[in-house]
PDB file of N, CA and C in Angstrom:
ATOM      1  N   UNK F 276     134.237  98.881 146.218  1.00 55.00           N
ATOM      2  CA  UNK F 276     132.967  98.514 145.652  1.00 55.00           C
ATOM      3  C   UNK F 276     133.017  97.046 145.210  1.00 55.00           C
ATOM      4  N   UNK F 277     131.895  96.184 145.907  1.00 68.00           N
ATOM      5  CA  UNK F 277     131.931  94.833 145.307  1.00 68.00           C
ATOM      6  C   UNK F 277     131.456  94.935 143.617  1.00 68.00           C
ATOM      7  N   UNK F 278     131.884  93.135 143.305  1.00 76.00           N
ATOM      8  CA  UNK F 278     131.429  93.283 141.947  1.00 76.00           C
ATOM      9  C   UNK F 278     129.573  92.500 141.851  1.00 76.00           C
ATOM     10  N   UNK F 279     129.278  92.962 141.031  1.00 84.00           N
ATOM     11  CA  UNK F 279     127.737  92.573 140.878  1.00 84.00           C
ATOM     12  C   UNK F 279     127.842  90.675 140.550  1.00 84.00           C
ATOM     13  N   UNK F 280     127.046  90.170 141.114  1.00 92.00           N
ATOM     14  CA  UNK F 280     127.020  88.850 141.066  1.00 92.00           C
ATOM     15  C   UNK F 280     126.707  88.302 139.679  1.00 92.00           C
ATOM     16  N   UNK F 281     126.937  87.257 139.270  1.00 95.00           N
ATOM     17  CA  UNK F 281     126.704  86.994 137.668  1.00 95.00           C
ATOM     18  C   UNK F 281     125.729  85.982 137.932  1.00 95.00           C
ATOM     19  N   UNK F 282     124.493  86.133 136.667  1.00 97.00           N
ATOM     20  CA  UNK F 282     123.534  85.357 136.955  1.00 97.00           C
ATOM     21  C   UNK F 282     123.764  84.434 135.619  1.00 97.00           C
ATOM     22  N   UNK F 283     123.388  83.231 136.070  1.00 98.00           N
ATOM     23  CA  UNK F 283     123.500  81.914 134.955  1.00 98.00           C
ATOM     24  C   UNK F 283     121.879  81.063 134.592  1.00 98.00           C
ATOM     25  N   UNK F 284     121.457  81.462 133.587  1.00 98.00           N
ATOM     26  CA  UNK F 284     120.251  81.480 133.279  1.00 98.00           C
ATOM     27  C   UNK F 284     120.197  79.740 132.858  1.00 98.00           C
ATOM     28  N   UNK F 285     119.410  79.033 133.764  1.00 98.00           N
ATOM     29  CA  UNK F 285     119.192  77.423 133.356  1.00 98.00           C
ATOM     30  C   UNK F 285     117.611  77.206 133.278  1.00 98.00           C
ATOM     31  N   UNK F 286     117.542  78.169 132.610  1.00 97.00           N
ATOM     32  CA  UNK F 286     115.988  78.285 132.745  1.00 97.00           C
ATOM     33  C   UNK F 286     115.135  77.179 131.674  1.00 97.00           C
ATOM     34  N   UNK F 287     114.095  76.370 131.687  1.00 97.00           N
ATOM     35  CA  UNK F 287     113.996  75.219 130.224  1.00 97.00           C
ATOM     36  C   UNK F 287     114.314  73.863 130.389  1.00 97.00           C
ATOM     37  N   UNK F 288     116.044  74.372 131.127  1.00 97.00           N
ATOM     38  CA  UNK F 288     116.086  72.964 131.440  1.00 97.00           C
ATOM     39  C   UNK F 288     115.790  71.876 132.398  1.00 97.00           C
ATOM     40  N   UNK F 289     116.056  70.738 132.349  1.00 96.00           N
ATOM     41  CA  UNK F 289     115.783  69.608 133.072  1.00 96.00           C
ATOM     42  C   UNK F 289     116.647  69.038 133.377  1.00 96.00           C
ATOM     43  N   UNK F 290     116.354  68.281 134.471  1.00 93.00           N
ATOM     44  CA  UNK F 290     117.303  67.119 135.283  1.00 93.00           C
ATOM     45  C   UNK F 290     117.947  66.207 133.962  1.00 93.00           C
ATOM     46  N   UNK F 291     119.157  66.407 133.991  1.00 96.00           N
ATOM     47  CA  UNK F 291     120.204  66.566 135.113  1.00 96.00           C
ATOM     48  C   UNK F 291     121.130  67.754 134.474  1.00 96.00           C
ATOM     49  N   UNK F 292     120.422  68.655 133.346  1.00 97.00           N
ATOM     50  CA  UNK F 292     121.182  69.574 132.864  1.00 97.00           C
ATOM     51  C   UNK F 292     121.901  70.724 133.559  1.00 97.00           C
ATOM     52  N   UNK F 293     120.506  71.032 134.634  1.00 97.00           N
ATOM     53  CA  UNK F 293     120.882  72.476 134.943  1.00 97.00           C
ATOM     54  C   UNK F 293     122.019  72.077 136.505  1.00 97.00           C
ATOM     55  N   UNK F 294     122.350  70.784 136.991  1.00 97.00           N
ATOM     56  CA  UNK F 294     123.569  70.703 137.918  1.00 97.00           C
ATOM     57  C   UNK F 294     124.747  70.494 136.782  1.00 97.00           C
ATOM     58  N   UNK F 295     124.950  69.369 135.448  1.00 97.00           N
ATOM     59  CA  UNK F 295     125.606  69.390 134.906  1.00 97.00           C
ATOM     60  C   UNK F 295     125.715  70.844 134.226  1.00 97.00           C
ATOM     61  N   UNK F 296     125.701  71.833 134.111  1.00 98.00           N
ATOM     62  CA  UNK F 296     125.788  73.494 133.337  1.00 98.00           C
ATOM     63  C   UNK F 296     126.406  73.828 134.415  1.00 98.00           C
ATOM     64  N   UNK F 297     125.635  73.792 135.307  1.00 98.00           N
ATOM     65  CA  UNK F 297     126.098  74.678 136.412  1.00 98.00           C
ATOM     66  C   UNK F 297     127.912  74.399 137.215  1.00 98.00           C
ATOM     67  N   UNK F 298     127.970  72.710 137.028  1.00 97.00           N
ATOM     68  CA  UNK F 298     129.160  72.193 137.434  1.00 97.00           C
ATOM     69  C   UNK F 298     130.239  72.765 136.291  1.00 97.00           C
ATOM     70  N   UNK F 299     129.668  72.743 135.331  1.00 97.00           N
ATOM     71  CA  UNK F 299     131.089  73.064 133.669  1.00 97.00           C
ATOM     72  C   UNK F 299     131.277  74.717 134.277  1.00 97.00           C
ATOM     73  N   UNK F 300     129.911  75.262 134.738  1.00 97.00           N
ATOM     74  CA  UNK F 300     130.437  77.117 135.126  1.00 97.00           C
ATOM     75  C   UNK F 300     131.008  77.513 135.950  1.00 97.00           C
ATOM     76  N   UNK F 301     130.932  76.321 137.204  1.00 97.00           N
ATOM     77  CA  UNK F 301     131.544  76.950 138.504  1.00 97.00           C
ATOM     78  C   UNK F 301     132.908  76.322 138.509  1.00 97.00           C
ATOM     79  N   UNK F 302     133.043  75.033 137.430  1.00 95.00           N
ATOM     80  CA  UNK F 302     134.254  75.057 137.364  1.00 95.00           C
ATOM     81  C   UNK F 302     135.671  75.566 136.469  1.00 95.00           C
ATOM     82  N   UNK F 303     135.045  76.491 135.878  1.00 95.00           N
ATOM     83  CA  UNK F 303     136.063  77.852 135.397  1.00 95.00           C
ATOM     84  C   UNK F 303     136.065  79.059 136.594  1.00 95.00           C
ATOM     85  N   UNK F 304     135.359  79.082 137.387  1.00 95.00           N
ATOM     86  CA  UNK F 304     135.084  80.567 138.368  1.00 95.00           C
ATOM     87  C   UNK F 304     136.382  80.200 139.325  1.00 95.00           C
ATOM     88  N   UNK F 305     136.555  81.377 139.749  1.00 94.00           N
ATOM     89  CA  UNK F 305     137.652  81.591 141.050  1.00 94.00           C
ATOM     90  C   UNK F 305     137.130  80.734 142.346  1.00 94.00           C
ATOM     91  N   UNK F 306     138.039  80.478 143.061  1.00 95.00           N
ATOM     92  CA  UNK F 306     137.527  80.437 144.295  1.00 95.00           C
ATOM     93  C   UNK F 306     136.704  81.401 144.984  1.00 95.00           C
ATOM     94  N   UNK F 307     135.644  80.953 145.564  1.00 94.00           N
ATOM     95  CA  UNK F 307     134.887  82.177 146.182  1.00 94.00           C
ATOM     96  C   UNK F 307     134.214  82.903 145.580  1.00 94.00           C
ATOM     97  N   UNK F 308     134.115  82.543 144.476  1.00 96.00           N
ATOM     98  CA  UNK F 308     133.156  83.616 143.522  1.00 96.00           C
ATOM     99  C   UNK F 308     131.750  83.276 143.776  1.00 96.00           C
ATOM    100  N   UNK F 309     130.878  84.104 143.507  1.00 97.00           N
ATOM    101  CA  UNK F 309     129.704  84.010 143.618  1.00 97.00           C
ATOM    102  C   UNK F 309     128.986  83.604 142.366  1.00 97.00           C
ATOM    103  N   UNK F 310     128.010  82.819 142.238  1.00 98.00           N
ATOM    104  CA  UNK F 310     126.893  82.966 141.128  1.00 98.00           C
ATOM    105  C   UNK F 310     125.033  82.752 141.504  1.00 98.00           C
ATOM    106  N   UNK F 311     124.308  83.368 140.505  1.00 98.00           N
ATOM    107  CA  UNK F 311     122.942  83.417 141.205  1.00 98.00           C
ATOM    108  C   UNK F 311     122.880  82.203 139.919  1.00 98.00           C
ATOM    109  N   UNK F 312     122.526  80.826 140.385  1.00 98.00           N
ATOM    110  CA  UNK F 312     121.578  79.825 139.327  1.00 98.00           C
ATOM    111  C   UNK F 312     120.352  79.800 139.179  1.00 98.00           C
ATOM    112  N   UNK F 313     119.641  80.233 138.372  1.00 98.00           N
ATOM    113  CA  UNK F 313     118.089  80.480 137.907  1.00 98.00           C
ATOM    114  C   UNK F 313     117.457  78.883 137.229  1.00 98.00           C
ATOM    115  N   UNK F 314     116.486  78.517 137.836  1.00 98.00           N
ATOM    116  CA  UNK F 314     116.042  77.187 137.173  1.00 98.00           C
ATOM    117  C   UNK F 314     114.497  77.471 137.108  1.00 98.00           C
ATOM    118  N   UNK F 315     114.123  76.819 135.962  1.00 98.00           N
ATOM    119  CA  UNK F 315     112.659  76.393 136.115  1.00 98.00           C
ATOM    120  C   UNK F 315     112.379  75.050 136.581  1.00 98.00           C
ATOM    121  N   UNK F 316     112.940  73.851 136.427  1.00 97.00           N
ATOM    122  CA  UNK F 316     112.972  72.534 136.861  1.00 97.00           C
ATOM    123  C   UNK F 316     113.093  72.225 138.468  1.00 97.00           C
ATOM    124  N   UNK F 317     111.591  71.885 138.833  1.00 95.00           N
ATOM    125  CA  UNK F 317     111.241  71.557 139.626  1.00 95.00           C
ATOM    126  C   UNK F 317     112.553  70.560 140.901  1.00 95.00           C
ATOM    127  N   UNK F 318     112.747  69.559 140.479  1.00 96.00           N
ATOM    128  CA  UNK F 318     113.477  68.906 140.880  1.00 96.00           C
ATOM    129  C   UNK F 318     115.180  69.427 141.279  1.00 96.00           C
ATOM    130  N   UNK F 319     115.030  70.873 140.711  1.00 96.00           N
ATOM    131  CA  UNK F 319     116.456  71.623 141.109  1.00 96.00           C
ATOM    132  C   UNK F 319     116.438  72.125 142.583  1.00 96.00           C
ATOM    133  N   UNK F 320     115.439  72.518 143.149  1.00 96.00           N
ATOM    134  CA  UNK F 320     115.540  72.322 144.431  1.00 96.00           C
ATOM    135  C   UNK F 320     115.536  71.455 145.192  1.00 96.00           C
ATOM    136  N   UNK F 321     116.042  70.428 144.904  1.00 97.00           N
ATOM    137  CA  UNK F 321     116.705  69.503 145.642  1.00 97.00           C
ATOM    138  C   UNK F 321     117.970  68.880 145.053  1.00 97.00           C
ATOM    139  N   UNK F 322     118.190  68.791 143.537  1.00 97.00           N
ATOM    140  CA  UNK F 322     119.035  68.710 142.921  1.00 97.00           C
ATOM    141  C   UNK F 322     120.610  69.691 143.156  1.00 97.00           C
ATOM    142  N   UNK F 323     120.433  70.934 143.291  1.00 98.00           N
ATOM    143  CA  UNK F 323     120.922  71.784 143.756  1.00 98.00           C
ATOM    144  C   UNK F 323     122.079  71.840 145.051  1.00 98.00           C
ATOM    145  N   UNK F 324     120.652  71.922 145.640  1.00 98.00           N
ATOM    146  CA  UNK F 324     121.597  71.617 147.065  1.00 98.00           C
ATOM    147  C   UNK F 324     122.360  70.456 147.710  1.00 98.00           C
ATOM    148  N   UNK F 325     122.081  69.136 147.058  1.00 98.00           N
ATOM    149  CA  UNK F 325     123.052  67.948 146.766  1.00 98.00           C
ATOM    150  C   UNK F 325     123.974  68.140 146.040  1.00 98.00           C
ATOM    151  N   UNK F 326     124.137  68.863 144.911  1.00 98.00           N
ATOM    152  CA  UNK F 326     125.285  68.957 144.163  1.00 98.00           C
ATOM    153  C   UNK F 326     126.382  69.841 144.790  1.00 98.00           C
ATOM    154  N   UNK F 327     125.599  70.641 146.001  1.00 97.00           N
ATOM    155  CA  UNK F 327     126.733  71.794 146.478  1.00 97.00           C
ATOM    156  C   UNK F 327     127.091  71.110 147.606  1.00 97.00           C
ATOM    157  N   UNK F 328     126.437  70.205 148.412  1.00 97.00           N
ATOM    158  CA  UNK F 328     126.569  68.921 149.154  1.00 97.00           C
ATOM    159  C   UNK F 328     127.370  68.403 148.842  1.00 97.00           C
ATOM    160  N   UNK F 329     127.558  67.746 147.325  1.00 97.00           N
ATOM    161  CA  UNK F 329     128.612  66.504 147.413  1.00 97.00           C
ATOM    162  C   UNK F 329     130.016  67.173 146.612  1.00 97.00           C
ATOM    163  N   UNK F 330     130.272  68.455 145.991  1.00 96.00           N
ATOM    164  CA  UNK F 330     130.848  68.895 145.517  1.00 96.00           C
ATOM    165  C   UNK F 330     131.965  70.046 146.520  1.00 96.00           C
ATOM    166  N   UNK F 331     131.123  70.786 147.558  1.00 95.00           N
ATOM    167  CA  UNK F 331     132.035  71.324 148.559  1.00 95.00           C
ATOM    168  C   UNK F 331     131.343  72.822 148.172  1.00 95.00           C
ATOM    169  N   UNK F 332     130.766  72.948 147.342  1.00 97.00           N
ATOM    170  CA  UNK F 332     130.479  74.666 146.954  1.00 97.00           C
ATOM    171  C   UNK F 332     129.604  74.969 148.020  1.00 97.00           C
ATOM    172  N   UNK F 333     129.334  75.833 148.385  1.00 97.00           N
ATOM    173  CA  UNK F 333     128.464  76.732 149.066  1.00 97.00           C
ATOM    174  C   UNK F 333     127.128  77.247 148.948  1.00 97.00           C
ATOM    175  N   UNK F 334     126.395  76.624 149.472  1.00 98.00           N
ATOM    176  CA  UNK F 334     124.656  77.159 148.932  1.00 98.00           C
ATOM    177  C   UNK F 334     124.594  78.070 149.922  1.00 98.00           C
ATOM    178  N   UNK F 335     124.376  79.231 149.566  1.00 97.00           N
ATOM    179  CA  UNK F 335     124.038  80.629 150.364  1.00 97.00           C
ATOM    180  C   UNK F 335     122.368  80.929 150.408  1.00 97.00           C
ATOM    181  N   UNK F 336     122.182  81.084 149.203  1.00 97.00           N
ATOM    182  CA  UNK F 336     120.764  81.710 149.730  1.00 97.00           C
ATOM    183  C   UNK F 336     120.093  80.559 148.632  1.00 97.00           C
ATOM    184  N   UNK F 337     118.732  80.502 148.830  1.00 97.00           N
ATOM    185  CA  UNK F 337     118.148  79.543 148.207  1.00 97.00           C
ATOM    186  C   UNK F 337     116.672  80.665 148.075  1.00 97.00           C
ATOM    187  N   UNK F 338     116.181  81.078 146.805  1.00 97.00           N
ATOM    188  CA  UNK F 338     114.927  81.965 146.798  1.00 97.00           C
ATOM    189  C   UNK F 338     113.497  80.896 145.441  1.00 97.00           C
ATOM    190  N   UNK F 339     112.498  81.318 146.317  1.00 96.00           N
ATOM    191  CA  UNK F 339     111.574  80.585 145.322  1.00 96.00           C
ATOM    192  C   UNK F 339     111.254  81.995 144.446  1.00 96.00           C
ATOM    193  N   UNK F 340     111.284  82.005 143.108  1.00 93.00           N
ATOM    194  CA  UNK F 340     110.908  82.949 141.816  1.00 93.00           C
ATOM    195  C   UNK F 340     109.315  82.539 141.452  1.00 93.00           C
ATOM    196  N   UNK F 341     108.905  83.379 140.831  1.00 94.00           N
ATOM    197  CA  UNK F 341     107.578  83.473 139.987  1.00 94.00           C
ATOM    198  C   UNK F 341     108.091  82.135 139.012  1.00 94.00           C
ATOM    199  N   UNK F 342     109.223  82.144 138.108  1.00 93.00           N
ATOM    200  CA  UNK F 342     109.172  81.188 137.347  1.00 93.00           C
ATOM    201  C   UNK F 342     110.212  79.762 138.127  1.00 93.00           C
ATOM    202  N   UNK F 343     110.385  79.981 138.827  1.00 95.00           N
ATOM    203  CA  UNK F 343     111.087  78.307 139.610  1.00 95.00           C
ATOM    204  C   UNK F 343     111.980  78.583 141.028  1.00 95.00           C
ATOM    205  N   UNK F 344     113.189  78.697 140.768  1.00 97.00           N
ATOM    206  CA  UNK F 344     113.933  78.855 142.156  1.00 97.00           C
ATOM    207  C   UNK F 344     115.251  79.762 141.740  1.00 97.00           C
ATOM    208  N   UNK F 345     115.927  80.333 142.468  1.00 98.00           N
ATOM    209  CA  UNK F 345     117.101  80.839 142.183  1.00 98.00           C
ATOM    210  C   UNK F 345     117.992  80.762 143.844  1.00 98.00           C
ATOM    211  N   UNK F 346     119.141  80.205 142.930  1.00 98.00           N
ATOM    212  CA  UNK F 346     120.164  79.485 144.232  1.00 98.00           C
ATOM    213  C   UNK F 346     121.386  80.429 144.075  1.00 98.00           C
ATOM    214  N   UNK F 347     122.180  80.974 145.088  1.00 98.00           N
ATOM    215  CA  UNK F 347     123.152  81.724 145.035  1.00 98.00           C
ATOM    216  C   UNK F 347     124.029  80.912 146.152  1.00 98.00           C
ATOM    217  N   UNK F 348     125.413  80.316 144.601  1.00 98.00           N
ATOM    218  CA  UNK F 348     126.511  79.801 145.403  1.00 98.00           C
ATOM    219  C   UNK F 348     127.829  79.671 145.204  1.00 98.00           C
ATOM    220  N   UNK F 349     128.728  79.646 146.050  1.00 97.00           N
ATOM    221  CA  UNK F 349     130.175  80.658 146.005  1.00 97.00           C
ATOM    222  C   UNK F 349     130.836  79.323 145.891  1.00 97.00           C
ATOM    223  N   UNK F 350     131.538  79.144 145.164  1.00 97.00           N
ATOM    224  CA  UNK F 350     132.556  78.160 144.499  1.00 97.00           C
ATOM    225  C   UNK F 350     133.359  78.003 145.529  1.00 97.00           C
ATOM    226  N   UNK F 351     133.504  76.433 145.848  1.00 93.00           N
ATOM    227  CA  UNK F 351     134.213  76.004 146.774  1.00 93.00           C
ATOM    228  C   UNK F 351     135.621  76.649 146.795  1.00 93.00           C
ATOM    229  N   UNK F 352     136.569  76.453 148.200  1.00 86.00           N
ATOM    230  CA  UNK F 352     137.821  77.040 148.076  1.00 86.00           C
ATOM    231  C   UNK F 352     138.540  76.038 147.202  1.00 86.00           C
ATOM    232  N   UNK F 353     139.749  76.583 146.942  1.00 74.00           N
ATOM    233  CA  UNK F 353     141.184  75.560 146.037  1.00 74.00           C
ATOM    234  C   UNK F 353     141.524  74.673 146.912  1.00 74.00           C
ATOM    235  N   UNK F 354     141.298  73.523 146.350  1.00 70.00           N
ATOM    236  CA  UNK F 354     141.988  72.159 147.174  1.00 70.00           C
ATOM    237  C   UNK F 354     143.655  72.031 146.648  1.00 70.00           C
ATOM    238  N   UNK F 355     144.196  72.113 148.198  1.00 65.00           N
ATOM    239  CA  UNK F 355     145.577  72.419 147.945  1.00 65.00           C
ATOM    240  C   UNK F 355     146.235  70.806 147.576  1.00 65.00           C
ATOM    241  N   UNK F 356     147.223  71.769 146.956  1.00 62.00           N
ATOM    242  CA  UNK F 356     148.088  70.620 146.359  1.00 62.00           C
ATOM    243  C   UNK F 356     148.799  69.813 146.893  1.00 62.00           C
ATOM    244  N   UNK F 357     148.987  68.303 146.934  1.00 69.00           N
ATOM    245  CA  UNK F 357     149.626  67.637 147.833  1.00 69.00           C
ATOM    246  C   UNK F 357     150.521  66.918 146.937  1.00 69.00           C
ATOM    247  N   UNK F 358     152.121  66.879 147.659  1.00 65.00           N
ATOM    248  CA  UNK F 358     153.260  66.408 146.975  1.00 65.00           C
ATOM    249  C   UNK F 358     153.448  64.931 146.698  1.00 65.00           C
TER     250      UNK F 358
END
C-alpha cells in the first residue's frame, strides 16, 4: 500500500514566499517523495514550474483549483557525492 501524498498548504501567500516555503519543505523530504503544493498566488503558476526547472525536482501534475493552482512534485534524486 502506497503512502498518501502530503499536502503543503501556501495558500495567502505571495511571490516569492510560496517557492521559498516550498524549497525549506522539499528540502528536508527524501528523495522521491512526493508533495501536493496548494497556492492562491497567481504568479505561482509560473513561479513553480521554474523553481522545479532550475532546482532538478519534478513537476508531475500541475491542476487549476477553485481557489488557485495545486502542483504535485517529487523531490529531486540525491546528488551523489564526489571525492
Amino acid at each position: 500500500m502506497s503512502r498518501p501524498i502530503a499536502v503543503y498548504d501556501l495558500r495567502g501567500l505571495n511571490c516569492p514566499l510560496p517557492v521559498l516555503k516550498a524549497r525549506k519543505r522539499l528540502s528536508k523530504m527524501r528523495p522521491g517523495a512526493r508533495i501536493w503544493l496548494e497556492t492562491t498566488d497567481p504568479l505561482a503558476a509560473i513561479d513553480i514550474p521554474a523553481f522545479c526547472n532550475e532546482t532538478g525536482h519534478e513537476l508531475i501534475e500541475t491542476q487549476k483549483a477553485d481557489y488557485g493552482h495545486r502542483f504535485l512534485v517529487s523531490r529531486r534524486p540525491a546528488r551523489p557525492v564526489r571525492p
